[in-house]
CSV table of C-alpha atoms in Angstrom, one decimal:
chain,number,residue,atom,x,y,z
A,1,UNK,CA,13.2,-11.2,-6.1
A,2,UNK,CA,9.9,-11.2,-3.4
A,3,UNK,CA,6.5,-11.8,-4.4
A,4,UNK,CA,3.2,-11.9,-2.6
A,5,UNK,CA,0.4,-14.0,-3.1
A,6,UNK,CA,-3.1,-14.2,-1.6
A,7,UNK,CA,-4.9,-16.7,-2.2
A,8,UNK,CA,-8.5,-15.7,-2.0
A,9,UNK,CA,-9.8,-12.3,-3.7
A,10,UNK,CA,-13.0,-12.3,-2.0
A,11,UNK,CA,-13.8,-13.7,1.3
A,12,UNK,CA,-17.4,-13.4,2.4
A,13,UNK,CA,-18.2,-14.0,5.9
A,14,UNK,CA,-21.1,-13.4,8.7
A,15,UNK,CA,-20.5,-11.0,11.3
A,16,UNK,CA,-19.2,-12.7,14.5
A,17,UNK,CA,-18.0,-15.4,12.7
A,18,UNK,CA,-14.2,-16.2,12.9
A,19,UNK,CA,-11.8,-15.9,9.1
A,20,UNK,CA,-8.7,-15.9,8.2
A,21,UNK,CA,-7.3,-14.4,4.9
A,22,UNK,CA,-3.7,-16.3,3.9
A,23,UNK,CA,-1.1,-15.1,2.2
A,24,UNK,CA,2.4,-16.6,1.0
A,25,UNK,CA,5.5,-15.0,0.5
A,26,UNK,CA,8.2,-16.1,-1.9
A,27,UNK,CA,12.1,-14.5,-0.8
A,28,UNK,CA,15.9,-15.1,-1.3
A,29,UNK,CA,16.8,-12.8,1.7
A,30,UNK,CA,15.2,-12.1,4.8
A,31,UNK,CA,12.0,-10.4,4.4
A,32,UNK,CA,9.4,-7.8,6.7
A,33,UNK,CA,6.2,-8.4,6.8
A,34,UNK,CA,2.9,-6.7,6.9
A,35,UNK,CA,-0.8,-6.1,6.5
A,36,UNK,CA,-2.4,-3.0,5.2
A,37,UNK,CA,-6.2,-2.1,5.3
A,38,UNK,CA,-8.0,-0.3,2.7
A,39,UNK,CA,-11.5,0.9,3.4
A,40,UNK,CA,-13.5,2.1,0.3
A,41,UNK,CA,-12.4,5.7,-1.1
A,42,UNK,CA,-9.1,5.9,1.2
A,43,UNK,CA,-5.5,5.2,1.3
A,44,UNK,CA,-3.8,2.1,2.4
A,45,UNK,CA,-3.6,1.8,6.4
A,46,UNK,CA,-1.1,-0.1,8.2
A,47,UNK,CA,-2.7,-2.8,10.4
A,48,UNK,CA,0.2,-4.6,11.5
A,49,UNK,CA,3.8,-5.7,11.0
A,50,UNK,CA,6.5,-8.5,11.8
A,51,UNK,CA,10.1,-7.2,11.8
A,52,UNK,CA,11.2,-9.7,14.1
A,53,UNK,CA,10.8,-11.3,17.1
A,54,UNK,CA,7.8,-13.3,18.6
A,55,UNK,CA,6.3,-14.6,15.3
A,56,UNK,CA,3.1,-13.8,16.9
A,57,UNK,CA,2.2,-10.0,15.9
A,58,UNK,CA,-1.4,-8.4,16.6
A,59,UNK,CA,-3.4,-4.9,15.9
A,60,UNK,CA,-5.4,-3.2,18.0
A,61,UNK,CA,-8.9,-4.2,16.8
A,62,UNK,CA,-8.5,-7.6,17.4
A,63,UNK,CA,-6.7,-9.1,14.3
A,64,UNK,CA,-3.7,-11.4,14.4
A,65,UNK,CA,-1.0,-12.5,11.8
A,66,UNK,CA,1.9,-15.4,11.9
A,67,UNK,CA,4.9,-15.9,10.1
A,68,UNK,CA,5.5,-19.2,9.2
A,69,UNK,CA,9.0,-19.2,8.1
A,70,UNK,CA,8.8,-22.8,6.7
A,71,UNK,CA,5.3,-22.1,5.0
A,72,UNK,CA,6.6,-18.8,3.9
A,73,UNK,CA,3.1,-17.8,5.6
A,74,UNK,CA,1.9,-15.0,7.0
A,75,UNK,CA,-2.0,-15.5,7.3
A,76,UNK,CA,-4.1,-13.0,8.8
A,77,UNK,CA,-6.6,-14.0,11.7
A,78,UNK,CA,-9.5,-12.5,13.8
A,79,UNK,CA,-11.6,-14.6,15.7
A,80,UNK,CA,-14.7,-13.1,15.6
A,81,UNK,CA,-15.5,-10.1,12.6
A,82,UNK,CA,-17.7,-7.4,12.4
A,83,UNK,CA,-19.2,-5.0,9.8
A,84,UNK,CA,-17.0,-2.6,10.0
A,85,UNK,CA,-14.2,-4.9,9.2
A,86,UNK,CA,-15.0,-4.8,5.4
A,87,UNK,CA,-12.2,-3.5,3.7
A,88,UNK,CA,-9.6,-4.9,1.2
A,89,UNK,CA,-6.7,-6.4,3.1
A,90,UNK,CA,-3.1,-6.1,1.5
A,91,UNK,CA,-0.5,-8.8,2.6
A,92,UNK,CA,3.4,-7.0,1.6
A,93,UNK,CA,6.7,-7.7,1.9
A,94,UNK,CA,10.0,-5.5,2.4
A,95,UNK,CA,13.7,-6.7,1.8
A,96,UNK,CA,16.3,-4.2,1.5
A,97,UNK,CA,18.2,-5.5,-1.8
A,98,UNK,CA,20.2,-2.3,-2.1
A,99,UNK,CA,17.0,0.0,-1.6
A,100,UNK,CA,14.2,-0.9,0.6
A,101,UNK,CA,11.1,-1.8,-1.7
A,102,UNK,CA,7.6,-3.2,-0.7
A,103,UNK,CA,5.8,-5.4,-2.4
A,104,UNK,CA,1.9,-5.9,-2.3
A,105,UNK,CA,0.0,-8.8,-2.5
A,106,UNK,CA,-3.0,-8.6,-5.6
A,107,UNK,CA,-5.5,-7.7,-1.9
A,108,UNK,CA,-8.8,-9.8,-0.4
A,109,UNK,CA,-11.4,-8.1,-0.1
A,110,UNK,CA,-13.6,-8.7,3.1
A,111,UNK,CA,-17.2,-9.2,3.0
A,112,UNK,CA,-18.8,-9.1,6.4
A,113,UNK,CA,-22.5,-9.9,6.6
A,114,UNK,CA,-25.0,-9.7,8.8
B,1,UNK,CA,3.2,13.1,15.0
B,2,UNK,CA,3.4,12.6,11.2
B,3,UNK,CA,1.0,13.3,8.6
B,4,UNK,CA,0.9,13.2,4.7
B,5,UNK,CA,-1.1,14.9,2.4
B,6,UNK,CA,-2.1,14.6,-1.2
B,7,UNK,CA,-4.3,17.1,-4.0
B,8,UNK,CA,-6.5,17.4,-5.8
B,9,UNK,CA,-8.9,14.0,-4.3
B,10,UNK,CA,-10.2,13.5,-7.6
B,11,UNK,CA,-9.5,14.6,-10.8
B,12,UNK,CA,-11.4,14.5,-14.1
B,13,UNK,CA,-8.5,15.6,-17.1
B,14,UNK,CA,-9.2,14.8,-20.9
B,15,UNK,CA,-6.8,12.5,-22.9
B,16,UNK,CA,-4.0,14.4,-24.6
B,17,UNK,CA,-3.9,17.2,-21.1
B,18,UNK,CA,-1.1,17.3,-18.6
B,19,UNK,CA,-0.8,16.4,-15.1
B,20,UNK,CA,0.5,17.4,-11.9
B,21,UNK,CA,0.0,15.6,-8.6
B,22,UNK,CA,1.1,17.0,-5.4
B,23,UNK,CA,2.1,15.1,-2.2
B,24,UNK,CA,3.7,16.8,0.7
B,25,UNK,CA,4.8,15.0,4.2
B,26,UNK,CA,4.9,16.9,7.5
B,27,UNK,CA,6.7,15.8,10.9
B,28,UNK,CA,9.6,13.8,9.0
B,29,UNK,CA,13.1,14.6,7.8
B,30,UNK,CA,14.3,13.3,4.9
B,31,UNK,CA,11.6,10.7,4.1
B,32,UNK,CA,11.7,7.7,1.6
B,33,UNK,CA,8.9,8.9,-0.6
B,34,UNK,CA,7.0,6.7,-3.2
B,35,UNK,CA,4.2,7.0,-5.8
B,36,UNK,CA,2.3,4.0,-6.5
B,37,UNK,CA,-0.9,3.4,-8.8
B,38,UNK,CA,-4.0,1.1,-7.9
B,39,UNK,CA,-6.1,-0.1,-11.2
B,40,UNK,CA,-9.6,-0.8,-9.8
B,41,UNK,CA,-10.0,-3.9,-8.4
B,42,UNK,CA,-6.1,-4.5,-8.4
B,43,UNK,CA,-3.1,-4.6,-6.1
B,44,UNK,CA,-0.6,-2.2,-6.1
B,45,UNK,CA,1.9,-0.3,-8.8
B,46,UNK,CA,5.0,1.0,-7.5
B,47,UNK,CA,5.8,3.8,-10.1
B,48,UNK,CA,8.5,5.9,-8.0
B,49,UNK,CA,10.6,5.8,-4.8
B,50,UNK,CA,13.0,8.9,-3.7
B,51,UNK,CA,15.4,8.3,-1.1
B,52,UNK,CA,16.2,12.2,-1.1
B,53,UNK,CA,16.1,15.8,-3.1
B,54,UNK,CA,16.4,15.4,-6.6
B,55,UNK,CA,16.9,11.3,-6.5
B,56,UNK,CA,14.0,9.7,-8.5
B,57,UNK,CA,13.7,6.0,-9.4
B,58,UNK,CA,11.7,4.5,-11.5
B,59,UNK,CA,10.0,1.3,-11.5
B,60,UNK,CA,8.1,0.4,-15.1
B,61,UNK,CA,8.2,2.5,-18.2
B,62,UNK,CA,5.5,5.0,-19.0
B,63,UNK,CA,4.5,8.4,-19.8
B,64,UNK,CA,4.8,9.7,-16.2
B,65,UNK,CA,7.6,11.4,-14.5
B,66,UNK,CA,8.1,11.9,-10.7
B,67,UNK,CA,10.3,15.2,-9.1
B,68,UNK,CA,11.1,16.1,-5.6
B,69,UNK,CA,12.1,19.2,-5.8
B,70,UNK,CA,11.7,20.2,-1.8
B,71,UNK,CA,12.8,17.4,1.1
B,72,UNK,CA,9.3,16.6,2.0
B,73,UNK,CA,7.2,17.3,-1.5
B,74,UNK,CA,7.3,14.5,-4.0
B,75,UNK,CA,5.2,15.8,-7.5
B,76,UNK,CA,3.9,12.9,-9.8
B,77,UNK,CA,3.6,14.5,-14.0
B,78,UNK,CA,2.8,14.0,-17.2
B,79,UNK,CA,3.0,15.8,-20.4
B,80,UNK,CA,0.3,14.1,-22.4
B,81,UNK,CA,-2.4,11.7,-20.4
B,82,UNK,CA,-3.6,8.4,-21.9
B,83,UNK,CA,-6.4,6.7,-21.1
B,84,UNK,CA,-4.5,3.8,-19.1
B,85,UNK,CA,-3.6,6.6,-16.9
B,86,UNK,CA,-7.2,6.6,-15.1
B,87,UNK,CA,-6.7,4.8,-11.5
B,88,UNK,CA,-6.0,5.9,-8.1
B,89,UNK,CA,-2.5,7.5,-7.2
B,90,UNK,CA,-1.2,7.2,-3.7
B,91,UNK,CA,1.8,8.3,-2.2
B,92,UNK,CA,3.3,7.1,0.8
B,93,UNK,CA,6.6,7.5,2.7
B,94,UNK,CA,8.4,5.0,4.9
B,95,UNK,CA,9.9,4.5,8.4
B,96,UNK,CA,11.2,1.8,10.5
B,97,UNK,CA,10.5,-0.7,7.3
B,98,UNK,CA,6.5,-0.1,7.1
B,99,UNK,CA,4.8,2.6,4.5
B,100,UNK,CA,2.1,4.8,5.5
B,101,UNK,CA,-0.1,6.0,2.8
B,102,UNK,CA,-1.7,9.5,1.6
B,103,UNK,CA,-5.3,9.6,1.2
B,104,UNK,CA,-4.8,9.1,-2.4
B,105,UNK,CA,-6.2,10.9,-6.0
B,106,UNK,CA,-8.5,9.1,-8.1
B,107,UNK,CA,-7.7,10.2,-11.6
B,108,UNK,CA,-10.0,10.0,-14.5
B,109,UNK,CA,-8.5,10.2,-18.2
B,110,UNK,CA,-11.5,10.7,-20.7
């Protein structure tokens, strides 16, 4: 069976300042990963995703995940945040064990401050 | 391009009432569908996946029901509400391995 687990459920941070929210994965078969972003009121929107490849995957607004396949890792980065980046942040993972299932991390929430 | 849609956004039903969510997808064929519920201030609740018409499975026992009765509609019921039934429902379908979420109903059992 999969699990998620971030680490942190708050992160406060000021604006322009760099953070990182981790998140660890636990697997017995090959895994997908991903981040989703939920601002307040709304549905879950995906920010980015590793399926394969360069272990090195990035969004468009400037954030930046890892896998670590030794860690089980797959921390989320963005060197420099602003306000409109708070939002609760959803680390998930996908293994097709005879039906393709996600499964979510308990979510950070980001606190940018000015 | 794809979009999905959910109704009612928010929804005030006594305890005791039923229930009937709605979730439709447009610009997919034959979508992996899912409901899942979100307690405040908690992660995710898979509830139900459909991998086609009619084909409904369930994740953790409860007083809610799922049916797909079209392709691209997914419908999320129950016959009696309890209060532990208050939270935010979202559905989401699936391609190429990521989900991509409804706008969601918040639901409030009183």
């Amino acid at each position: 069976a999969q699990s998620v687990t971030q680490l942190d459920s708050q992160v406060p941070v000021f604006e322009e300042a760099p953070v990182e929210l981790r998140c660890n994965y636990s697997s017995s078969v090959s895994v997908y990963l991903f981040w989703y972003v939920q601002y307040p009121n709304q549905g879950l929107q995906l920010l980015l995703k590793y399926l394969s490849g360069s272990t090195l995957v990035e969004s468009i607004n400037g954030f930046e995940a890892e896998f670590n396949k030794s860690q089980t890792s797959f921390h989320l980065r963005k060197p420099s945040v602003h306000i409109s980046d708070t939002a609760e942040y959803f680390c998930a993972v996908g293994a097709n064990t005879g039906g393709f299932k996600t499964i979510f991390g308990a979510g950070t929430r980001l606190f940018v401050k000015a | 391009s794809q979009t999905i849609h959910q109704w009612p956004a928010t929804l005030v039903q006594p305890v005791g009432s039923p229930l009937s969510l709605e979730c439709t997808v447009e610009g997919t064929s034959n979508p992996n569908l899912y409901w899942y519920r979100q307690a405040a201030g908690r992660g995710l609740q898979l509830l139900f996946y459909s991998v086609g018409i009619g084909q409904i499975s369930s994740e953790v026992p409860q007083n809610l029901s799922a049916s797909r009765p079209q392709d691209r509609q997914f419908i999320l019921s129950s016959k009696k509400l309890l209060l532990s039934d208050s939270g935010f429902y979202l559905c989401a379908w699936s391609s190429e391995w990521a989900q991509y979420f409804g706008p969601g109903t918040r639901l409030l059992v009183l």
